[in-house]
CSV table of C-alpha atoms in Angstrom, one decimal:
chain,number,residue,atom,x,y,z
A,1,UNK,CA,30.5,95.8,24.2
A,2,UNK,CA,32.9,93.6,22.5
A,3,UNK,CA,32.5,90.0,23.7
A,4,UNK,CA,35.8,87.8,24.0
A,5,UNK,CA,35.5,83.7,23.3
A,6,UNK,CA,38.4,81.6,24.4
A,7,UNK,CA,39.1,77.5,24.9
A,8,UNK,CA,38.4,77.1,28.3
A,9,UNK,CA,41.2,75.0,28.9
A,10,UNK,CA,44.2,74.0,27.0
A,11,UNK,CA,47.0,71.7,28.6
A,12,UNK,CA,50.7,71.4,27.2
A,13,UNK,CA,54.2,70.0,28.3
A,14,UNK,CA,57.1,71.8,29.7
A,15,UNK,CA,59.1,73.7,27.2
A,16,UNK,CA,56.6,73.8,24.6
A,17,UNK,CA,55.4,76.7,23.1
A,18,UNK,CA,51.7,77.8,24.3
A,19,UNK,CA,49.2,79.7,21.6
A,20,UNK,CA,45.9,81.0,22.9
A,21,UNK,CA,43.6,82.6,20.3
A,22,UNK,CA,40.8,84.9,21.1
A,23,UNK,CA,37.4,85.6,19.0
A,24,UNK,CA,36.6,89.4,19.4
A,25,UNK,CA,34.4,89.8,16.2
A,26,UNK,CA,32.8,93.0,17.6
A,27,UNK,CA,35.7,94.8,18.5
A,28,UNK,CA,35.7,98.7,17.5
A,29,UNK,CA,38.3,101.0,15.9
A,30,UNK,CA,39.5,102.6,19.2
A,31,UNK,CA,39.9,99.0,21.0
A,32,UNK,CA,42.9,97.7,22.3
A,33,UNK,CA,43.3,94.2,22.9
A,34,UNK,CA,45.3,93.2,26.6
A,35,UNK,CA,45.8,89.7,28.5
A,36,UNK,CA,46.1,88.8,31.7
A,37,UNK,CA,46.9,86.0,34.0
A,38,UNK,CA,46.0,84.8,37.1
A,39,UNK,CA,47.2,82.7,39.6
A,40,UNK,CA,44.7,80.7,42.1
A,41,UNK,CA,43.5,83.3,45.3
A,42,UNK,CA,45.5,86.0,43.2
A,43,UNK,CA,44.8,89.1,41.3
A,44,UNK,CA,45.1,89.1,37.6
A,45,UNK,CA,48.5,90.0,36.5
A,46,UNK,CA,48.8,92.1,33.1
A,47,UNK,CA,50.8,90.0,30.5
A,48,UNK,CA,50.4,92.1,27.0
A,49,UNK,CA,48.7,94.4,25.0
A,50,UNK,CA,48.6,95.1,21.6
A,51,UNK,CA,46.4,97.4,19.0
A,52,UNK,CA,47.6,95.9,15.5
A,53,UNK,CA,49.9,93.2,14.0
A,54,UNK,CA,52.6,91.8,16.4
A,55,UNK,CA,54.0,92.9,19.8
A,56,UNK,CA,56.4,91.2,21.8
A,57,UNK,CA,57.7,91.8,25.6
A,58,UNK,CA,60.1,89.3,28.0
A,59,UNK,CA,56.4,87.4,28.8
A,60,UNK,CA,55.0,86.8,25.8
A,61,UNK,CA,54.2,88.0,22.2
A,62,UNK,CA,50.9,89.0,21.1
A,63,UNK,CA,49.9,88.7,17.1
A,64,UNK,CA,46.8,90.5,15.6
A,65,UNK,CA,45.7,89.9,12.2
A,66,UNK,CA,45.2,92.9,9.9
A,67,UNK,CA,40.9,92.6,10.7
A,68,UNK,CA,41.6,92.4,14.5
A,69,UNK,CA,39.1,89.7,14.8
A,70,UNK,CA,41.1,87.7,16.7
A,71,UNK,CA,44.7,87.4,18.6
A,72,UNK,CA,47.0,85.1,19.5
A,73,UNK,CA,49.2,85.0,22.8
A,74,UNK,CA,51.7,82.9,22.5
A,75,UNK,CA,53.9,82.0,25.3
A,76,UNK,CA,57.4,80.3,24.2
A,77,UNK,CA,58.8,77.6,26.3
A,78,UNK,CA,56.2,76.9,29.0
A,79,UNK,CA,57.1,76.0,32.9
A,80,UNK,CA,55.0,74.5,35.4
A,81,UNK,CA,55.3,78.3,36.6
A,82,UNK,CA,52.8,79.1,33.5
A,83,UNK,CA,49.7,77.1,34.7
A,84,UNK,CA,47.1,79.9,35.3
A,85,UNK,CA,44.3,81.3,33.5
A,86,UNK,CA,44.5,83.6,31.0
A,87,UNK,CA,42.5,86.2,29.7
A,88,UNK,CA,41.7,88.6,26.9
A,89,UNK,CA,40.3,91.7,27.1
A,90,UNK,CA,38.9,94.2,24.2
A,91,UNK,CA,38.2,97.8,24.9
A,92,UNK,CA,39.5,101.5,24.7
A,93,UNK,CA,40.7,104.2,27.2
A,94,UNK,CA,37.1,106.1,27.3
A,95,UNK,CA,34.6,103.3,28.6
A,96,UNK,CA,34.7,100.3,30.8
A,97,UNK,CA,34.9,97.7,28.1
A,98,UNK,CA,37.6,96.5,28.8
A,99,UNK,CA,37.3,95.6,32.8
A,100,UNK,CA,34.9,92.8,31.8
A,101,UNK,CA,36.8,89.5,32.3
A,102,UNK,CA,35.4,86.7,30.5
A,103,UNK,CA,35.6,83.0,31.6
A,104,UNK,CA,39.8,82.6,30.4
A,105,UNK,CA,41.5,80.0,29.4
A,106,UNK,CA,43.2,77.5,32.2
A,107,UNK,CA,46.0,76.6,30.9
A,108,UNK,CA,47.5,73.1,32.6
A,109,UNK,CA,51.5,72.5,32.0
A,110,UNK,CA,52.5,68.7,32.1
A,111,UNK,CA,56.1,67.7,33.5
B,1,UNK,CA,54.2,100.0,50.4
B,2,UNK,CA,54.4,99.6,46.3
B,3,UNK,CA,51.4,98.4,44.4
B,4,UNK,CA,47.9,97.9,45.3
B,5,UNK,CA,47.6,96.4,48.8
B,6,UNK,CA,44.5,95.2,50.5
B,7,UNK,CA,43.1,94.7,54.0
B,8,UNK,CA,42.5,92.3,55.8
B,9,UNK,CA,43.6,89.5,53.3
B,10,UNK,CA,41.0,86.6,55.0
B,11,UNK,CA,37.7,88.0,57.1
B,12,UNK,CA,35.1,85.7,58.2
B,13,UNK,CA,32.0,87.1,59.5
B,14,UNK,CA,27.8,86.6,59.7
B,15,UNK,CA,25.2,87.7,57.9
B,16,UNK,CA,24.6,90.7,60.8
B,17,UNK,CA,27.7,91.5,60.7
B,18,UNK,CA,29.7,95.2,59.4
B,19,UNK,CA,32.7,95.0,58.3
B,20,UNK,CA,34.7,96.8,55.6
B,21,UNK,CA,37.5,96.1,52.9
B,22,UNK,CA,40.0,98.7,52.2
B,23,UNK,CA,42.4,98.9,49.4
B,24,UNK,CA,45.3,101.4,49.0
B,25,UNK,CA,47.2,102.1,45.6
B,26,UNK,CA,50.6,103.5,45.7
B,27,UNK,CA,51.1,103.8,42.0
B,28,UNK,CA,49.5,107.7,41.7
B,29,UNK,CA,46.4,106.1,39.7
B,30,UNK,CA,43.7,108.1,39.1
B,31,UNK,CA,40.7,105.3,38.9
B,32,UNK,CA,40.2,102.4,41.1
B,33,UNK,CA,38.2,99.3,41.0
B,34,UNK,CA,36.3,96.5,43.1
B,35,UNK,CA,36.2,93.0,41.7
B,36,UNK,CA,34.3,89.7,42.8
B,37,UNK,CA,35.5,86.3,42.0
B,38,UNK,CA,33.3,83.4,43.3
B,39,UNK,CA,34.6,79.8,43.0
B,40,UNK,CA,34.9,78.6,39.4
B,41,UNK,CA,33.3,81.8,38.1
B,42,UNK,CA,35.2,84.8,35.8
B,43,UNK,CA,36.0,87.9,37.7
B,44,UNK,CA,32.6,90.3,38.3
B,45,UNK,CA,32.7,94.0,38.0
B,46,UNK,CA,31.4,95.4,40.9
B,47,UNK,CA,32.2,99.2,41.2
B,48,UNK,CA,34.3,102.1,39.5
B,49,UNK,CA,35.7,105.0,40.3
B,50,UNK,CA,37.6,107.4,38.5
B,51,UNK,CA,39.0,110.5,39.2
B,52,UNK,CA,37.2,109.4,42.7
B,53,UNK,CA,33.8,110.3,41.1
B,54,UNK,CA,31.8,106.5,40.5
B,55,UNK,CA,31.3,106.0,37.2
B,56,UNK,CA,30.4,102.4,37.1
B,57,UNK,CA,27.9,100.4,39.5
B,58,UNK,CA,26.7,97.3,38.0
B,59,UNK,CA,24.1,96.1,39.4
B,60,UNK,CA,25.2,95.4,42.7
B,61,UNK,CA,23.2,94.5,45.9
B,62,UNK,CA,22.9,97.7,48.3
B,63,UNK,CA,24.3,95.6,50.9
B,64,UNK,CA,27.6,96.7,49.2
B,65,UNK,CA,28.4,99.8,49.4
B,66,UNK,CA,31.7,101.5,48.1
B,67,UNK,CA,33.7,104.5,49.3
B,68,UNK,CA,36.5,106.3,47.5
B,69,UNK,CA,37.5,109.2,50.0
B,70,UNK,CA,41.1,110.0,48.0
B,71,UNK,CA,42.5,108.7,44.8
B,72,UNK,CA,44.7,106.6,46.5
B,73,UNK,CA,42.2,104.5,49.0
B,74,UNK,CA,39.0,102.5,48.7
B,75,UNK,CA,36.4,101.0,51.1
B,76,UNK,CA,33.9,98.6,50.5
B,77,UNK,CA,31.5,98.5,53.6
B,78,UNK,CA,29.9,95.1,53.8
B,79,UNK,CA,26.6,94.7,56.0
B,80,UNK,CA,23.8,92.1,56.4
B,81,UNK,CA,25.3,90.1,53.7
B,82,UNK,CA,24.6,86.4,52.5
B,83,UNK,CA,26.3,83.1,51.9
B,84,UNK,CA,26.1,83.0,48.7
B,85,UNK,CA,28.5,86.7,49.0
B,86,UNK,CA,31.8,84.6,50.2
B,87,UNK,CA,33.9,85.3,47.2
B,88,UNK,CA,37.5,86.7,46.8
B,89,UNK,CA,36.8,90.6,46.4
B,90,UNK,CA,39.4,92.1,44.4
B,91,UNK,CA,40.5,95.6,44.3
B,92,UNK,CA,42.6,97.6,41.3
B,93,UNK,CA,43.9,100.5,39.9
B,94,UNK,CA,45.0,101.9,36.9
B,95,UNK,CA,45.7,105.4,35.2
B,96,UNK,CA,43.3,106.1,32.6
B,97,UNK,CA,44.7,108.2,29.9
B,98,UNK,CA,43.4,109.5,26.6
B,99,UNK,CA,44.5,106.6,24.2
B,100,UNK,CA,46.3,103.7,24.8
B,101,UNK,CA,46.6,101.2,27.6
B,102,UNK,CA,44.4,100.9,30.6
B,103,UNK,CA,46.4,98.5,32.4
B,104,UNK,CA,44.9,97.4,35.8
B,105,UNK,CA,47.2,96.9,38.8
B,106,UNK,CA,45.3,93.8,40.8
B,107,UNK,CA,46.0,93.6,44.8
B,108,UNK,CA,46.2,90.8,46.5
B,109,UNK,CA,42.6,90.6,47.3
B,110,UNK,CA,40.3,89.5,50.7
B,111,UNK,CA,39.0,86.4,50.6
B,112,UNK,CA,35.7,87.0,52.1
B,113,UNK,CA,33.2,84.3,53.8
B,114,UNK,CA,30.1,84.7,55.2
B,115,UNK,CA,28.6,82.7,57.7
């Protein structure tokens, strides 16, 4: 099982852009990589997903170095709208590595 | 109806209590999912069920139990449950496929306490 290790919490002002990495050291060859978010007493919402290098969608853009030991989500321009948790998944179609949520990242966005 | 809908969204009941959650996913998925989240704690895999056959139950108290009767509706029956089980129960779908994504569709969940 591929474990996930994020900041806990980052905070950043409005209109900045937001980068949240994520450690997945163990991840396999069939992994794919996906984040979330949530909002308080809400379901998760799916953000992004990626395999390799850099994917980009209206949300966000998702960047995987070439040893997929990590990725980035960046989010550009931040609103107060943004402050959630995040988090990053690693798994592949076949098992149920990738329904394990790990602890997220809250992010906080400052007027 | 789009999405993944759940029922009721708030239930408050004791610890002799029955009651169940249902969840209903219009999306044609072919696996759904129960999820706890406690307060301040990451979201808990509870149960799976794909092609309505469960293929994941981790570790979770009998006093849960979960019931896919379709591929588009799932129960959990909750009896004789404790304090310590108030939580907001989360259900999900998604369409699991050979390769690629498996995207999970999140409803808006039952927030659950126990007296």
């Amino acid at each position: 099982l591929a474990k996930t290790t994020q900041p806990i919490s980052m905070d950043s002002y409005e209109g900045q852009e937001v980068n949240i990495t994520c450690s997945h050291n163990n991840i396999a060859t069939n992994d794919y990589i996906t984040w979330y978010q949530q909002f308080p007493s809400q379901g998760p919402r799916f953000i992004i997903q990626g395999y390799k290098t850099k994917v980009t969608n209206e949300v966000a853009s998702l960047f995987i170095p070439a040893d997929r030991k990590s990725s980035t989500l960046s989010l550009p321009r931040v609103s107060l709208s943004d402050t959630a948790v995040y988090y990053c998944l690693v798994g592949d179609e076949t098992g149920a590595n990738n329904l394990f949520f790990g602890t997220g990242t809250r992010l906080t966005v400052i007027p | 109806e789009t999405g993944v809908t759940q029922t009721p969204r708030h239930l408050v009941m004791g610890m002799t209590n029955k009651k169940s959650l249902k969840c209903e996913q219009h999306l044609g998925h072919n696996a759904m999912y129960w999820y706890k989240q406690s307060a301040k704690k990451p979201l808990e895999l509870m149960f799976v069920y794909s092609l309505e056959e469960r293929v994941e139950n981790n570790s979770v108290p009998s006093r849960f139990s979960p019931e896919c009767p379709n591929s588009s509706h799932l129960f959990l029956h909750l009896h004789t449950l404790q304090p310590e089980d108030s939580a907001l129960y989360l259900c999900a779908s998604s369409q699991v496929r050979p390769t690629g994504s498996n995207e999970q569709f999140f409803g808006p969940g039952t927030r659950l306490t126990v007296l």
